[in-house]
Amino acid sequence: MNGLSVRLSAALAAVLLFLGGCALIQPPAADDGRATLVRDGEALVWQDEYRFVPPPRPWQLIDLDEDDYSVGYMMLCDEGYPCQSTLAYAEEPFGYSLDFETRQEEFFRRFLWASRVNFAEPKLQPTEVFGKEGLIAVTEGIEPVLGHKVHAKVVFARRGERVVAFYFTQWRAADADYDLRDEQDFDRFVESFEFLRPSFFEQL
Amino acid sequence: MEGHQRNLYLYDRFNARVAGVSRDQVATLEHWAKDLGLEFPIFSNPIGHLGIWFGALQAGYPMFNRTTVIIDKWGVIRYMQPGNPNYREILTVLKQLHEEEGRR
């Protein structure tokens, strides 16, 4: 036969082949994500999957069409440029490993990659999230060309066997001071977060 | 790519293997896979036979359109979807195939 023949080992159930290249332009999703957010007292329930207390205004919900974000908020300020904070829960944070220490290394290799940020070695602190082991990583990234900096705090946690993450970033000009009061909103967001049912992966 | 790497342990669980195909040269793919820390094979197919085969190569367009294909152990294509991979859909299909395998 001309061309390529695919021979499968009898031991395998399946071969998954993906042809890489450019993504096709995807049609916009039918809903904007907000339809899946339901208010439950002071909390919000997202897709019957998570329940959390949203950060107060002026934090704004952001719709991000990226797999790395499940739910995120941002806050702009006008003390120079850039002046912005974000907080998010990521069901599929960057990286692959199920081990937290390895995962945080993989995570920071890709996190804010498009922003060309050079991260300092993160300060790591073991913690407990959802009654299980967790890891907090705090670091600063420098964007040397534009003269921007970003403070980042990432909380790695476990959902079933997989690693999930919460992260907070605050962007400032290199010569400006951070205002880490916003980080307290992030901490409250993490503390309020709860899973309402086993994840897709736990049910596989 | 990252999603597939993240799910490798689940593919193993469902007795499946994953491979990528790209029109890039071997050296490019080798560097890229190393940089991303990928642990599955990526085939270099510059001429693009596989893209033609699976309908992922448009006439006059040099690159493959992203396409995910699942082939069962009997060589039958059981799933093919253009666009970004839907990992949950992929895992659901692999789980079904694994269960089928157990029944045959």
Coordinates of N, CA and C in Angstrom, one line a residue, chain A residues 1 4 6 8 10-24 26 91-96 103 110 161-162 200-201 203-204, chain B residues 1-2 4-7 9-10 13 15-21 36 40 53 61 64-73 83 88 95 101:
Chain A
M1 N 0.8 -1.2 0.0 CA 0.0 0.0 0.0 C 0.9 1.2 0.0
L4 N 1.1 5.6 4.3 CA 1.4 5.1 5.6 C 0.3 4.1 6.1
V6 N -1.1 2.1 9.4 CA -1.1 2.2 10.9 C -1.2 0.8 11.4
L8 N -1.5 -1.5 14.6 CA -1.8 -1.4 16.0 C -1.4 -2.7 16.8
A10 N -1.8 -5.5 19.3 CA -3.0 -6.2 19.8 C -3.3 -6.0 21.2
A11 N -2.2 -5.5 21.9 CA -2.4 -5.2 23.3 C -3.1 -3.9 23.6
L12 N -3.2 -3.0 22.6 CA -3.8 -1.7 22.9 C -5.3 -1.7 22.5
A13 N -6.0 -0.9 23.3 CA -7.4 -0.7 23.0 C -7.6 0.3 21.9
A14 N -6.8 1.3 21.9 CA -6.9 2.4 20.9 C -5.7 3.2 20.8
V15 N -5.6 3.8 19.6 CA -4.5 4.8 19.4 C -5.2 6.1 19.1
L16 N -4.7 7.1 19.8 CA -5.2 8.5 19.6 C -4.2 9.3 18.8
L17 N -4.6 9.7 17.7 CA -3.7 10.4 16.8 C -4.2 11.9 16.7
F18 N -3.3 12.8 16.9 CA -3.8 14.2 16.7 C -2.9 14.9 15.7
L19 N -3.5 15.5 14.7 CA -2.8 16.2 13.7 C -2.7 17.6 14.1
G20 N -1.4 18.1 14.3 CA -1.2 19.4 14.9 C -1.1 20.4 13.8
G21 N -1.4 21.6 14.1 CA -1.3 22.7 13.1 C -2.0 23.9 13.6
C22 N -2.7 24.6 12.7 CA -3.4 25.7 13.2 C -4.8 25.3 13.6
A23 N -5.3 26.0 14.6 CA -6.6 25.7 15.0 C -7.6 26.3 14.1
L24 N -8.7 25.6 13.8 CA -9.7 26.2 13.0 C -10.4 27.3 13.8
Q26 N -13.1 28.7 15.8 CA -14.2 28.1 16.4 C -15.4 29.1 16.5
E91 N -9.1 24.7 36.7 CA -9.3 23.2 36.8 C -8.2 22.5 36.1
E92 N -7.5 23.1 35.1 CA -6.4 22.4 34.4 C -5.2 23.4 34.4
P93 N -4.6 23.6 35.5 CA -3.5 24.5 35.5 C -2.3 24.0 34.6
F94 N -1.5 24.9 34.2 CA -0.3 24.5 33.3 C 0.5 23.4 34.0
G95 N 1.1 22.6 33.2 CA 1.9 21.5 33.7 C 1.2 20.2 33.7
Y96 N 1.8 19.1 34.1 CA 1.3 17.8 33.9 C 1.3 17.0 35.2
R103 N 4.9 20.1 39.7 CA 3.9 20.8 38.9 C 4.1 22.3 39.0
R110 N 5.2 28.0 31.9 CA 4.2 28.4 30.9 C 3.3 29.6 31.4
E161 N -7.5 12.9 42.2 CA -6.0 12.7 42.1 C -5.3 13.8 41.4
R162 N -6.1 14.7 40.7 CA -5.6 15.7 39.9 C -5.2 17.0 40.6
F200 N -15.3 15.4 36.7 CA -15.4 14.5 35.5 C -14.3 13.4 35.6
F201 N -13.1 13.8 36.0 CA -12.0 12.8 36.1 C -12.2 11.8 37.2
Q203 N -15.0 10.7 38.0 CA -16.1 9.8 37.7 C -15.8 8.9 36.5
L204 N -14.6 9.1 35.9 CA -14.2 8.3 34.7 C -14.2 6.8 35.1
Chain B
M1 N -1.6 19.9 23.3 CA -0.4 19.1 23.6 C -0.3 18.9 25.1
E2 N -0.4 20.0 25.8 CA -0.3 19.9 27.3 C -1.4 19.0 27.8
H4 N -2.9 16.5 26.4 CA -2.6 15.1 26.2 C -1.5 14.6 27.2
Q5 N -0.5 15.4 27.4 CA 0.6 15.0 28.4 C 0.0 14.9 29.8
R6 N -0.9 15.8 30.1 CA -1.6 15.8 31.4 C -2.4 14.5 31.6
N7 N -3.0 14.0 30.5 CA -3.9 12.9 30.5 C -3.2 11.5 30.2
Y9 N -1.5 9.4 31.9 CA -1.8 8.4 32.9 C -3.2 7.8 32.7
L10 N -4.1 8.6 32.2 CA -5.5 8.1 32.0 C -5.5 7.3 30.7
R13 N -4.3 4.0 31.5 CA -5.4 3.3 32.2 C -6.4 2.7 31.3
N15 N -5.6 1.8 28.3 CA -4.9 1.0 27.3 C -4.8 1.6 25.9
A16 N -4.6 2.9 25.9 CA -4.5 3.7 24.7 C -3.2 4.4 24.6
R17 N -2.7 4.7 23.4 CA -1.5 5.4 23.2 C -1.8 6.6 22.3
V18 N -1.1 7.7 22.6 CA -1.3 8.9 21.8 C 0.0 9.3 21.0
A19 N -0.2 9.8 19.8 CA 0.9 10.3 19.0 C 0.4 11.5 18.3
G20 N 1.3 12.4 18.0 CA 1.0 13.6 17.3 C 1.6 13.5 15.9
V21 N 1.0 14.2 15.0 CA 1.5 14.3 13.6 C 1.6 15.8 13.2
L36 N 8.6 21.4 25.9 CA 7.4 21.3 26.6 C 7.4 20.1 27.5
F40 N 5.4 11.7 24.6 CA 4.7 10.8 23.6 C 5.3 11.1 22.3
W53 N -5.0 12.1 4.2 CA -5.8 10.9 4.6 C -6.9 11.2 5.5
Y61 N -3.3 25.4 1.5 CA -3.0 25.8 2.9 C -1.9 24.9 3.4
F64 N -1.5 21.5 8.6 CA -2.7 20.7 9.0 C -3.7 21.6 9.8
N65 N -4.9 21.4 9.6 CA -5.9 21.9 10.6 C -5.9 20.9 11.7
R66 N -6.0 21.4 12.9 CA -6.0 20.4 14.1 C -7.1 19.4 14.0
T67 N -6.8 18.2 14.1 CA -7.7 17.1 14.1 C -7.4 16.0 15.0
T68 N -8.3 15.5 15.7 CA -8.1 14.4 16.7 C -8.8 13.2 16.1
V69 N -8.0 12.1 16.1 CA -8.5 10.8 15.5 C -8.3 9.7 16.5
I70 N -9.3 8.9 16.8 CA -9.1 7.7 17.6 C -9.3 6.5 16.8
I71 N -8.4 5.6 16.8 CA -8.4 4.4 16.0 C -8.4 3.2 17.0
D72 N -9.4 2.3 16.8 CA -9.5 1.2 17.8 C -8.4 0.1 17.4
K73 N -8.4 -0.9 18.2 CA -7.3 -1.9 18.1 C -7.5 -2.7 16.8
G83 N -10.5 20.8 15.0 CA -10.4 21.8 16.0 C -9.7 21.5 17.2
R88 N -12.3 15.8 27.4 CA -13.3 15.1 28.1 C -14.0 14.1 27.2
K95 N -12.6 5.4 27.2 CA -13.2 4.6 28.2 C -14.1 3.6 27.6
E101 N -13.4 -3.5 24.6 CA -12.3 -4.4 24.5 C -12.4 -5.6 25.5

